[in-house]
């Protein structure tokens, strides 16, 4: 079975500072994808960044980067230069093979609040 | 904009009733998955359809059922509604059932009284 663990229920950061949101995962399958999504209070899930299990380089998308440490099974999200609009819930997710189909699994989320 | 739309956005039902939620995927996306997100929780995987066949199911009872149609639309049906079914229901489409990105709709918020 696959599992995503986000141990930080809430995080606070000062505007323009960087923040790291933690994510660890567990799977026995060698082929999987890791994702981060942002969910504002309106409810929609906004895709931020993707890392494939065979990717050699850490993924980056603008101010977002994913610190992928495969041996430690961690996929932390780093947001640089935080903005007030970054305040939202952040979910780490994985799509790993389970019986031949890639089942998506989400963590419980981290609430990020950016202070001015 | 993800190109994934869901309807209705909000609805209220009473216990024991049945509900159908709809999702229109991005054109060309062969896979659709549905999730239940209770307040303060992460999305829980309900099931996934690939080319109109169920291709994976989470820990949900049979009263949660689905359909996927050739025109990239899909439905989630829930029978015999219970109070605990109150949640945000999200659908997501993807190119295939592999490890790639999921594109989410804005969700349908169901309240069961």
mmCIF file of C-alpha atoms in Angstrom:
data_model
loop_
_atom_site.group_PDB
_atom_site.id
_atom_site.type_symbol
_atom_site.label_atom_id
_atom_site.label_comp_id
_atom_site.label_asym_id
_atom_site.label_seq_id
_atom_site.Cartn_x
_atom_site.Cartn_y
_atom_site.Cartn_z
ATOM 1 C CA UNK A 1 0.000 0.000 0.000
ATOM 2 C CA UNK A 2 1.162 3.510 -0.675
ATOM 3 C CA UNK A 3 1.057 6.333 1.837
ATOM 4 C CA UNK A 4 1.756 10.053 1.945
ATOM 5 C CA UNK A 5 2.637 11.753 5.222
ATOM 6 C CA UNK A 6 2.551 15.494 5.801
ATOM 7 C CA UNK A 7 3.565 16.144 9.401
ATOM 8 C CA UNK A 8 3.019 19.921 9.468
ATOM 9 C CA UNK A 9 -0.664 20.790 9.990
ATOM 10 C CA UNK A 10 0.147 24.497 9.771
ATOM 11 C CA UNK A 11 3.063 26.696 8.765
ATOM 12 C CA UNK A 12 3.631 30.422 9.022
ATOM 13 C CA UNK A 13 6.052 32.445 6.917
ATOM 14 C CA UNK A 14 6.873 36.099 6.479
ATOM 15 C CA UNK A 15 6.202 37.609 3.075
ATOM 16 C CA UNK A 16 9.251 37.368 0.766
ATOM 17 C CA UNK A 17 10.815 34.600 2.860
ATOM 18 C CA UNK A 18 11.255 31.005 1.697
ATOM 19 C CA UNK A 19 9.341 28.124 3.258
ATOM 20 C CA UNK A 20 9.654 24.332 3.074
ATOM 21 C CA UNK A 21 6.631 22.063 3.328
ATOM 22 C CA UNK A 22 7.483 18.483 4.267
ATOM 23 C CA UNK A 23 6.255 15.326 2.575
ATOM 24 C CA UNK A 24 7.335 11.727 2.976
ATOM 25 C CA UNK A 25 5.947 8.826 1.034
ATOM 26 C CA UNK A 26 5.927 5.083 1.132
ATOM 27 C CA UNK A 27 5.590 2.726 -1.800
ATOM 28 C CA UNK A 28 7.117 -0.537 -2.891
ATOM 29 C CA UNK A 29 6.746 0.242 -6.573
ATOM 30 C CA UNK A 30 9.774 1.663 -8.444
ATOM 31 C CA UNK A 31 7.626 3.702 -10.837
ATOM 32 C CA UNK A 32 5.604 6.561 -9.393
ATOM 33 C CA UNK A 33 4.913 10.250 -9.704
ATOM 34 C CA UNK A 34 4.929 12.838 -6.936
ATOM 35 C CA UNK A 35 2.878 16.028 -7.018
ATOM 36 C CA UNK A 36 2.117 19.109 -5.036
ATOM 37 C CA UNK A 37 -1.220 20.861 -5.254
ATOM 38 C CA UNK A 38 -2.420 24.140 -3.774
ATOM 39 C CA UNK A 39 -6.004 24.449 -2.597
ATOM 40 C CA UNK A 40 -7.249 27.971 -1.806
ATOM 41 C CA UNK A 41 -10.389 28.449 0.268
ATOM 42 C CA UNK A 42 -12.436 28.372 -2.939
ATOM 43 C CA UNK A 43 -11.743 24.643 -3.203
ATOM 44 C CA UNK A 44 -10.109 24.119 -6.569
ATOM 45 C CA UNK A 45 -6.917 22.060 -6.655
ATOM 46 C CA UNK A 46 -4.141 23.915 -8.444
ATOM 47 C CA UNK A 47 -1.243 21.862 -9.789
ATOM 48 C CA UNK A 48 2.142 23.225 -8.717
ATOM 49 C CA UNK A 49 4.895 20.758 -9.530
ATOM 50 C CA UNK A 50 5.600 17.157 -10.557
ATOM 51 C CA UNK A 51 8.519 14.787 -9.960
ATOM 52 C CA UNK A 52 8.815 11.392 -11.590
ATOM 53 C CA UNK A 53 10.539 8.621 -9.680
ATOM 54 C CA UNK A 54 13.144 8.195 -12.422
ATOM 55 C CA UNK A 55 13.865 11.906 -12.825
ATOM 56 C CA UNK A 56 17.477 12.676 -12.009
ATOM 57 C CA UNK A 57 17.019 16.395 -11.457
ATOM 58 C CA UNK A 58 14.817 18.065 -8.857
ATOM 59 C CA UNK A 59 11.753 19.640 -10.447
ATOM 60 C CA UNK A 60 11.380 23.413 -10.504
ATOM 61 C CA UNK A 61 8.454 25.584 -11.618
ATOM 62 C CA UNK A 62 8.997 29.273 -11.097
ATOM 63 C CA UNK A 63 9.065 29.939 -7.345
ATOM 64 C CA UNK A 64 8.349 26.288 -6.578
ATOM 65 C CA UNK A 65 10.961 23.586 -6.328
ATOM 66 C CA UNK A 66 10.698 20.013 -5.179
ATOM 67 C CA UNK A 67 13.507 18.663 -3.008
ATOM 68 C CA UNK A 68 13.388 14.990 -4.024
ATOM 69 C CA UNK A 69 15.419 12.634 -1.836
ATOM 70 C CA UNK A 70 14.597 9.180 -3.132
ATOM 71 C CA UNK A 71 16.573 7.190 -0.564
ATOM 72 C CA UNK A 72 14.794 9.004 2.252
ATOM 73 C CA UNK A 73 11.454 8.852 0.403
ATOM 74 C CA UNK A 74 10.886 12.544 0.835
ATOM 75 C CA UNK A 75 9.517 15.122 -1.595
ATOM 76 C CA UNK A 76 9.532 18.481 0.160
ATOM 77 C CA UNK A 77 8.107 21.568 -1.532
ATOM 78 C CA UNK A 78 10.153 24.750 -1.327
ATOM 79 C CA UNK A 79 8.396 28.045 -2.029
ATOM 80 C CA UNK A 80 10.802 30.919 -2.498
ATOM 81 C CA UNK A 81 9.901 34.585 -2.019
ATOM 82 C CA UNK A 82 6.515 33.893 -0.422
ATOM 83 C CA UNK A 83 3.593 36.071 -1.438
ATOM 84 C CA UNK A 84 0.347 36.815 0.410
ATOM 85 C CA UNK A 85 -1.513 34.892 -2.303
ATOM 86 C CA UNK A 86 0.401 31.740 -1.354
ATOM 87 C CA UNK A 87 -1.768 31.391 1.761
ATOM 88 C CA UNK A 88 -3.679 28.156 1.171
ATOM 89 C CA UNK A 89 -3.740 24.425 1.884
ATOM 90 C CA UNK A 90 -0.963 22.444 0.231
ATOM 91 C CA UNK A 91 -1.287 18.768 -0.568
ATOM 92 C CA UNK A 92 1.427 16.309 -1.442
ATOM 93 C CA UNK A 93 0.226 13.438 -3.620
ATOM 94 C CA UNK A 94 1.548 10.348 -5.324
ATOM 95 C CA UNK A 95 0.439 8.183 -8.199
ATOM 96 C CA UNK A 96 1.934 4.742 -7.798
ATOM 97 C CA UNK A 97 1.147 1.402 -9.353
ATOM 98 C CA UNK A 98 -1.305 -0.728 -7.442
ATOM 99 C CA UNK A 99 -2.361 -3.902 -9.194
ATOM 100 C CA UNK A 100 -1.517 -2.404 -12.565
ATOM 101 C CA UNK A 101 -3.320 0.908 -12.238
ATOM 102 C CA UNK A 102 -1.828 4.080 -10.857
ATOM 103 C CA UNK A 103 -3.884 4.993 -7.818
ATOM 104 C CA UNK A 104 -3.556 8.575 -6.572
ATOM 105 C CA UNK A 105 -2.942 9.048 -2.843
ATOM 106 C CA UNK A 106 -3.017 12.398 -1.048
ATOM 107 C CA UNK A 107 -1.628 13.563 2.257
ATOM 108 C CA UNK A 108 -3.677 15.370 4.901
ATOM 109 C CA UNK A 109 -2.303 18.722 3.829
ATOM 110 C CA UNK A 110 -0.422 21.660 5.333
ATOM 111 C CA UNK A 111 -2.065 25.019 5.896
ATOM 112 C CA UNK A 112 0.315 27.821 4.926
ATOM 113 C CA UNK A 113 -0.243 31.361 6.148
ATOM 114 C CA UNK A 114 1.902 34.136 4.747
ATOM 115 C CA UNK A 115 2.203 37.202 6.985
ATOM 116 C CA UNK A 116 2.830 40.705 5.562
ATOM 117 C CA UNK B 1 -8.105 26.977 -16.078
ATOM 118 C CA UNK B 2 -7.718 23.202 -16.210
ATOM 119 C CA UNK B 3 -10.439 22.553 -18.782
ATOM 120 C CA UNK B 4 -12.232 20.273 -16.311
ATOM 121 C CA UNK B 5 -15.725 21.337 -15.276
ATOM 122 C CA UNK B 6 -18.031 19.905 -12.641
ATOM 123 C CA UNK B 7 -21.732 20.321 -11.951
ATOM 124 C CA UNK B 8 -23.533 21.180 -9.850
ATOM 125 C CA UNK B 9 -21.231 23.342 -7.735
ATOM 126 C CA UNK B 10 -23.396 23.048 -4.626
ATOM 127 C CA UNK B 11 -26.319 20.837 -3.692
ATOM 128 C CA UNK B 12 -28.283 19.780 -0.657
ATOM 129 C CA UNK B 13 -29.859 16.345 -0.251
ATOM 130 C CA UNK B 14 -31.521 14.453 2.572
ATOM 131 C CA UNK B 15 -30.432 11.158 4.044
ATOM 132 C CA UNK B 16 -31.481 8.169 1.945
ATOM 133 C CA UNK B 17 -31.682 10.092 -1.323
ATOM 134 C CA UNK B 18 -29.550 9.510 -4.383
ATOM 135 C CA UNK B 19 -27.260 12.012 -6.110
ATOM 136 C CA UNK B 20 -25.495 12.230 -9.471
ATOM 137 C CA UNK B 21 -22.476 14.472 -9.905
ATOM 138 C CA UNK B 22 -21.078 15.250 -13.327
ATOM 139 C CA UNK B 23 -17.638 15.994 -14.703
ATOM 140 C CA UNK B 24 -16.446 17.052 -18.122
ATOM 141 C CA UNK B 25 -12.801 16.186 -18.715
ATOM 142 C CA UNK B 26 -10.246 17.758 -20.986
ATOM 143 C CA UNK B 27 -10.556 16.547 -24.533
ATOM 144 C CA UNK B 28 -8.176 13.654 -25.147
ATOM 145 C CA UNK B 29 -7.891 12.698 -21.483
ATOM 146 C CA UNK B 30 -8.721 9.010 -21.273
ATOM 147 C CA UNK B 31 -8.707 8.748 -17.495
ATOM 148 C CA UNK B 32 -10.956 10.322 -14.902
ATOM 149 C CA UNK B 33 -10.736 9.858 -11.162
ATOM 150 C CA UNK B 34 -13.099 10.934 -8.393
ATOM 151 C CA UNK B 35 -12.300 12.005 -4.843
ATOM 152 C CA UNK B 36 -14.166 12.761 -1.653
ATOM 153 C CA UNK B 37 -12.728 15.543 0.481
ATOM 154 C CA UNK B 38 -14.234 15.973 3.928
ATOM 155 C CA UNK B 39 -13.696 19.257 5.740
ATOM 156 C CA UNK B 40 -10.094 19.586 6.933
ATOM 157 C CA UNK B 41 -8.951 16.404 5.192
ATOM 158 C CA UNK B 42 -7.055 15.517 2.061
ATOM 159 C CA UNK B 43 -8.882 14.124 -0.971
ATOM 160 C CA UNK B 44 -9.724 10.432 -0.655
ATOM 161 C CA UNK B 45 -9.637 8.395 -3.857
ATOM 162 C CA UNK B 46 -13.011 6.875 -4.737
ATOM 163 C CA UNK B 47 -12.368 5.278 -8.141
ATOM 164 C CA UNK B 48 -10.767 5.779 -11.507
ATOM 165 C CA UNK B 49 -12.049 5.088 -15.032
ATOM 166 C CA UNK B 50 -9.924 4.492 -18.079
ATOM 167 C CA UNK B 51 -11.628 4.322 -21.472
ATOM 168 C CA UNK B 52 -15.028 3.742 -19.862
ATOM 169 C CA UNK B 53 -13.955 0.907 -17.574
ATOM 170 C CA UNK B 54 -13.236 1.071 -13.848
ATOM 171 C CA UNK B 55 -9.485 0.934 -13.397
ATOM 172 C CA UNK B 56 -8.977 1.142 -9.660
ATOM 173 C CA UNK B 57 -11.137 1.688 -6.608
ATOM 174 C CA UNK B 58 -10.530 3.077 -3.156
ATOM 175 C CA UNK B 59 -12.104 1.996 0.108
ATOM 176 C CA UNK B 60 -15.661 3.108 -0.662
ATOM 177 C CA UNK B 61 -18.836 0.979 -0.526
ATOM 178 C CA UNK B 62 -20.694 -0.174 -3.668
ATOM 179 C CA UNK B 63 -23.315 2.565 -3.249
ATOM 180 C CA UNK B 64 -20.634 4.813 -4.780
ATOM 181 C CA UNK B 65 -20.659 4.045 -8.492
ATOM 182 C CA UNK B 66 -19.530 5.743 -11.648
ATOM 183 C CA UNK B 67 -19.706 5.943 -15.390
ATOM 184 C CA UNK B 68 -17.389 7.341 -18.026
ATOM 185 C CA UNK B 69 -18.682 8.219 -21.495
ATOM 186 C CA UNK B 70 -16.905 8.384 -24.882
ATOM 187 C CA UNK B 71 -17.320 12.193 -24.993
ATOM 188 C CA UNK B 72 -14.915 12.664 -22.019
ATOM 189 C CA UNK B 73 -17.726 13.192 -19.531
ATOM 190 C CA UNK B 74 -18.295 11.118 -16.427
ATOM 191 C CA UNK B 75 -20.658 10.697 -13.498
ATOM 192 C CA UNK B 76 -20.389 9.831 -9.848
ATOM 193 C CA UNK B 77 -23.546 8.311 -8.373
ATOM 194 C CA UNK B 78 -24.120 7.898 -4.675
ATOM 195 C CA UNK B 79 -27.143 5.930 -3.467
ATOM 196 C CA UNK B 80 -28.716 5.843 0.002
ATOM 197 C CA UNK B 81 -26.992 9.035 1.104
ATOM 198 C CA UNK B 82 -25.664 9.206 4.640
ATOM 199 C CA UNK B 83 -24.794 12.253 6.706
ATOM 200 C CA UNK B 84 -21.079 11.393 6.432
ATOM 201 C CA UNK B 85 -21.299 11.709 2.655
ATOM 202 C CA UNK B 86 -21.320 15.489 3.106
ATOM 203 C CA UNK B 87 -18.092 16.613 1.452
ATOM 204 C CA UNK B 88 -16.474 18.280 -1.528
ATOM 205 C CA UNK B 89 -16.374 15.864 -4.462
ATOM 206 C CA UNK B 90 -13.568 16.433 -6.918
ATOM 207 C CA UNK B 91 -12.974 14.919 -10.297
ATOM 208 C CA UNK B 92 -9.642 14.931 -12.080
ATOM 209 C CA UNK B 93 -8.709 13.979 -15.606
ATOM 210 C CA UNK B 94 -5.393 12.800 -16.953
ATOM 211 C CA UNK B 95 -3.967 11.648 -20.249
ATOM 212 C CA UNK B 96 -3.700 8.050 -19.071
ATOM 213 C CA UNK B 97 -3.774 5.986 -15.921
ATOM 214 C CA UNK B 98 -0.026 6.214 -15.387
ATOM 215 C CA UNK B 99 1.963 8.442 -13.106
ATOM 216 C CA UNK B 100 1.209 11.737 -14.850
ATOM 217 C CA UNK B 101 -0.418 14.970 -13.728
ATOM 218 C CA UNK B 102 -4.038 15.176 -12.603
ATOM 219 C CA UNK B 103 -6.137 18.137 -13.761
ATOM 220 C CA UNK B 104 -8.885 18.954 -11.272
ATOM 221 C CA UNK B 105 -12.282 20.532 -11.577
ATOM 222 C CA UNK B 106 -13.536 22.996 -8.995
ATOM 223 C CA UNK B 107 -15.617 20.421 -7.185
ATOM 224 C CA UNK B 108 -19.205 19.787 -6.175
ATOM 225 C CA UNK B 109 -20.021 20.531 -2.552
ATOM 226 C CA UNK B 110 -22.635 18.093 -1.261
ATOM 227 C CA UNK B 111 -24.503 18.624 1.988
ATOM 228 C CA UNK B 112 -26.611 15.757 3.335
ATOM 229 C CA UNK B 113 -29.211 16.708 5.942
#
